[in-house]
Tab-separated table of C-alpha atoms in Angstrom:
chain	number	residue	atom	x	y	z
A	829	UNK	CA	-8.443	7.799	21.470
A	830	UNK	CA	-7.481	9.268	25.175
A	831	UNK	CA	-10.890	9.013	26.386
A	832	UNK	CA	-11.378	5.785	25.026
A	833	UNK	CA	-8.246	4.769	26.873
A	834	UNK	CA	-9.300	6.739	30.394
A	835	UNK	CA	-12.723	4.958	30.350
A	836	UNK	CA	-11.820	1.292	29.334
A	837	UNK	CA	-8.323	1.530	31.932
A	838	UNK	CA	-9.302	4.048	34.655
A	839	UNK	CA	-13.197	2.584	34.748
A	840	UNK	CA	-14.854	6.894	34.572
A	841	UNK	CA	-17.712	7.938	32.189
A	842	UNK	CA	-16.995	9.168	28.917
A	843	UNK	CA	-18.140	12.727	30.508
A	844	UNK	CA	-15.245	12.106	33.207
A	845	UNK	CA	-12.134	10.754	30.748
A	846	UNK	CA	-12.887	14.796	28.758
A	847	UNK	CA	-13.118	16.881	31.859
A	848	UNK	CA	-9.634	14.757	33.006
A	849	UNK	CA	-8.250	15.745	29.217
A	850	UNK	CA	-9.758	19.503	29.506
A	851	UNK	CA	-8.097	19.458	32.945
A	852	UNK	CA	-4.561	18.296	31.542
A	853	UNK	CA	-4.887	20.578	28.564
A	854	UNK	CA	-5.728	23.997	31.148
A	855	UNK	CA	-2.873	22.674	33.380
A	856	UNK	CA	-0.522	22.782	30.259
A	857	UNK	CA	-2.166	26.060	28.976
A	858	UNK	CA	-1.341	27.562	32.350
A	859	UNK	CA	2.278	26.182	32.814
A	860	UNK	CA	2.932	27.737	28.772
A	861	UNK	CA	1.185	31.440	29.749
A	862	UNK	CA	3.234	31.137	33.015
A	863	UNK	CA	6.593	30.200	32.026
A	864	UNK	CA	6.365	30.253	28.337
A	865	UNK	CA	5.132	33.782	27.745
A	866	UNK	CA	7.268	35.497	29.833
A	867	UNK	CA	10.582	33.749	28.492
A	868	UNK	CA	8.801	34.885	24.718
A	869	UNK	CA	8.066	38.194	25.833
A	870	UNK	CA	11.863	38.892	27.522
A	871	UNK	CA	13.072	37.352	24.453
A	872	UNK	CA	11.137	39.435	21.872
A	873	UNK	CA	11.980	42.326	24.187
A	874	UNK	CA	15.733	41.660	24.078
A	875	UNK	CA	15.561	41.431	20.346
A	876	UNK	CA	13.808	44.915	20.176
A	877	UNK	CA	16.286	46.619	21.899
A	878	UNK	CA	19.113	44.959	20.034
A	879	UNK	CA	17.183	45.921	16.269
A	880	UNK	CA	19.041	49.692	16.278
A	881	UNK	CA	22.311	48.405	17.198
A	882	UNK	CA	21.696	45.121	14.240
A	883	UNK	CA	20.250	47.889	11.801
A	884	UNK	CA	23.219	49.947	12.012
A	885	UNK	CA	25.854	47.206	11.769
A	886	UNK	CA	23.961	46.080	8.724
A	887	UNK	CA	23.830	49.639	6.927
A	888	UNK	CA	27.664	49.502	7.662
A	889	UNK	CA	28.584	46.329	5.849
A	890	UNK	CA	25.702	47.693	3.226
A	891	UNK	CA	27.574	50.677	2.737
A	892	UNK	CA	30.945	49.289	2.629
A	893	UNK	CA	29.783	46.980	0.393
A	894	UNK	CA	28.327	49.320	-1.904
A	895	UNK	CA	31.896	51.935	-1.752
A	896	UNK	CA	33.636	48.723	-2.864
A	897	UNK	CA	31.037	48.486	-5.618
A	898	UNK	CA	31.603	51.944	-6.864
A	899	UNK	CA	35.336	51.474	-6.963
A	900	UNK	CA	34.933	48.295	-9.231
A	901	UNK	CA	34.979	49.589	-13.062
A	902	UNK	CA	31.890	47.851	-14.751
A	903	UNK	CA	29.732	49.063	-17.068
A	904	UNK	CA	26.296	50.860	-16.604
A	905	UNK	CA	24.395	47.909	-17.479
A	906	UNK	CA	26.070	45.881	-14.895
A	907	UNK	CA	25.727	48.503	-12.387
A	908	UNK	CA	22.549	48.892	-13.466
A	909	UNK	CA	21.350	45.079	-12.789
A	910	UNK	CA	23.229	44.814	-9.721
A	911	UNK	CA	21.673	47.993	-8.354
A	912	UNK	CA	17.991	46.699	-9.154
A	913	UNK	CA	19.343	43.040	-7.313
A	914	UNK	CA	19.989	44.712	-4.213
A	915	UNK	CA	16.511	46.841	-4.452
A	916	UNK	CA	14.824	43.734	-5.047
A	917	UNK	CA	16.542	42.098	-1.966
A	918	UNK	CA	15.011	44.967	0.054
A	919	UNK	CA	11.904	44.782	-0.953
A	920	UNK	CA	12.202	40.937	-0.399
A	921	UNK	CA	13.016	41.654	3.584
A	922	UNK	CA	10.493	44.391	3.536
A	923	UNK	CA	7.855	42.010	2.321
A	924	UNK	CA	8.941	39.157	5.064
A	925	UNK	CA	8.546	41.645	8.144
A	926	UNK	CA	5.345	42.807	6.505
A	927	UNK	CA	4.548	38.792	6.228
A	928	UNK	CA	5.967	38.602	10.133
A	929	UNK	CA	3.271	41.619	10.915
A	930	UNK	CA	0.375	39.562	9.497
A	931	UNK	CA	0.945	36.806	11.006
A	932	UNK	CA	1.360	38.520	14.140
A	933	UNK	CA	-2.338	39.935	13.757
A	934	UNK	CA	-4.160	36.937	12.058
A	935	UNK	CA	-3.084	34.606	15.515
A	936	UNK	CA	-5.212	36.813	17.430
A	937	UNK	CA	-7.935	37.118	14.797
A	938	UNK	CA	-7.980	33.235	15.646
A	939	UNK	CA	-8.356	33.746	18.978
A	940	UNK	CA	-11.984	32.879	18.448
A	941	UNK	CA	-11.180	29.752	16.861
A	942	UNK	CA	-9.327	28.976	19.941
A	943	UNK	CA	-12.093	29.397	21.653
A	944	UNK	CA	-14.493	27.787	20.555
A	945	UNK	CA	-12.940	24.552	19.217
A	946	UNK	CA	-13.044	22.968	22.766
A	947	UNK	CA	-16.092	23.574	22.922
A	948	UNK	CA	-17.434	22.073	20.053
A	949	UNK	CA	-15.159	19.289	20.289
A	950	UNK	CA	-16.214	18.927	23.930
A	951	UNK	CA	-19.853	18.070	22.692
A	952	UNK	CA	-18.517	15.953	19.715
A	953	UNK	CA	-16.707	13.803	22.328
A	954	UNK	CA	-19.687	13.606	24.991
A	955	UNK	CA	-21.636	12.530	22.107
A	956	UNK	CA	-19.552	10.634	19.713
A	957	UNK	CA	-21.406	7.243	19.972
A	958	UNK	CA	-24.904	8.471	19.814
A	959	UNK	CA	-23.658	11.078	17.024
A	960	UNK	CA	-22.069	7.874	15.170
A	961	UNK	CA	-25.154	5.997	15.305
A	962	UNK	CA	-27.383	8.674	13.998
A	963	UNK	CA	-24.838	9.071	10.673
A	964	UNK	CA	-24.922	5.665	9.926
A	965	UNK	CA	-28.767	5.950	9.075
A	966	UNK	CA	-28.506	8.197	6.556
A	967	UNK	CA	-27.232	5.751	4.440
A	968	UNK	CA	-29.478	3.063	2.766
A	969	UNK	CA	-29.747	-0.247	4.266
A	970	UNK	CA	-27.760	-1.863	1.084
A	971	UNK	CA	-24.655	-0.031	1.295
A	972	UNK	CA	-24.583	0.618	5.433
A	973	UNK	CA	-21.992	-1.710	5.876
A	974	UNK	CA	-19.420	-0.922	2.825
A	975	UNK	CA	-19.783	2.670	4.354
A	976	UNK	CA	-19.066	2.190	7.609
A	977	UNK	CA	-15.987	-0.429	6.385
A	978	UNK	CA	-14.461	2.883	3.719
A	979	UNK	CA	-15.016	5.260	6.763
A	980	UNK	CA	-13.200	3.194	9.539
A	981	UNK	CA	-10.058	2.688	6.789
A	982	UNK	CA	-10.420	6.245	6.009
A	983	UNK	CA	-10.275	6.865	9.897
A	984	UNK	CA	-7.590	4.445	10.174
A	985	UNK	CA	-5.273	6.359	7.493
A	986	UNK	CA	-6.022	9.790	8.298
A	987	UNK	CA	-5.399	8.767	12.298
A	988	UNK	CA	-1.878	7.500	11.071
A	989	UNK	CA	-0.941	10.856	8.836
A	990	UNK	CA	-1.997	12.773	11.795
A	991	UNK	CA	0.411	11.045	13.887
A	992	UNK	CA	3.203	10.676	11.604
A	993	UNK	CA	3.135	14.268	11.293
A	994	UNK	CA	2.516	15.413	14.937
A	995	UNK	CA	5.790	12.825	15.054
A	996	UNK	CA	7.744	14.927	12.614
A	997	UNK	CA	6.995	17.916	13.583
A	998	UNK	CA	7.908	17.146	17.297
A	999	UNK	CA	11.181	15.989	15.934
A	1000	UNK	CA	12.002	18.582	13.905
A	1001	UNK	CA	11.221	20.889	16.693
A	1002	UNK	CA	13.498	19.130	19.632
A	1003	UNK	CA	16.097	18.837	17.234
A	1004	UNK	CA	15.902	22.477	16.100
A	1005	UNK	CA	15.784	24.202	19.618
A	1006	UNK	CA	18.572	21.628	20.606
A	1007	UNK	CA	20.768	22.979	17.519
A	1008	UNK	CA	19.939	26.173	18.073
A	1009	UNK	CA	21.063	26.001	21.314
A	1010	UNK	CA	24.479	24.589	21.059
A	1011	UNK	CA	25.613	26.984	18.933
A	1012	UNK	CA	24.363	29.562	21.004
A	1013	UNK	CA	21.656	31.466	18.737
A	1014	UNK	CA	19.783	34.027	20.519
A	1015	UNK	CA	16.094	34.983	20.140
């Protein structure tokens, strides 16, 4: 829809309105790797140094928690259960920075991806009419038209789920960082 808008508006070629778009979208890749990384990266660095000092206040309460435990008379079944509750909580938070580590790894296995998605959709843009016009004649003659009408609702539908969750999602973001930052919340 943006080169559509840049060509009917600003009066360029189609090839024009997606080298404007692929300029905007380097210009905002640039300002993120310039500003954004480094404010991740002292972040994540920040949060590094404070893991001993977190791990150690945690293993405090943990152990406090569990001499209070101990001086509680309850039988071994009890004990028992609550012992295999707090195993299965660490293998829970175990699991989740395992998760964390993944997730970590597959973002630059899609570095690829990244890659070459402009590029194809470069070419899909450049040639969206001509592309268009060679789909519709795979289909017969007798149903061309009841095609191309389910396709453009289709299109129609999908275009407004895509937005209404690009909407949401950009909501739910603003709204989180602004929360999070009132209350202070580091990292």
């Amino acid at each position: 829809p943006i080169v559509v808008i840049l060509e009917r508006y600003l009066d360029v070629s189609r090839f024009i309105a997606i080298l404007m778009i692929y300029a905007a979208g380097l210009i905002f890749v640039l300002l993120l790797f310039f500003y954004g990384i480094p404010l991740i990266t002292q972040e994540l660095n920040t949060l590094a140094d404070m893991i001993p000092v977190l791990m150690v206040e945690i293993q405090g309460y943990a152990q406090k928690l569990y001499n209070n435990f101990q001086g509680i008379a309850v039988s071994d079944g009890i004990r028992q259960v609550i012992d295999e509750g707090i195993r299965n909580v660490e293998e829970i938070i175990i699991r989740g920075i395992r998760q964390l580590i993944n997730a970590i790894l597959s973002i630059f296995s899609g570095i690829l991806s990244i890659v070459l998605a402009p590029i194809m959709a470069f070419y899909l843009l450049k040639d969206w009419q001509v592309l268009g016009g060679k789909i519709q004649l795979i289909f017969p003659v007798q149903i061309r038209e009841e095609v191309i009408s389910l396709w453009s609702e289709i299109d129609r539908v999908l275009l407004g789920f895509i937005k209404g969750h690009l909407i949401v999602a950009a909501f739910v973001g603003i709204m989180t960082a602004l929360g999070l930052t009132l209350i202070g919340m580091d990292y």
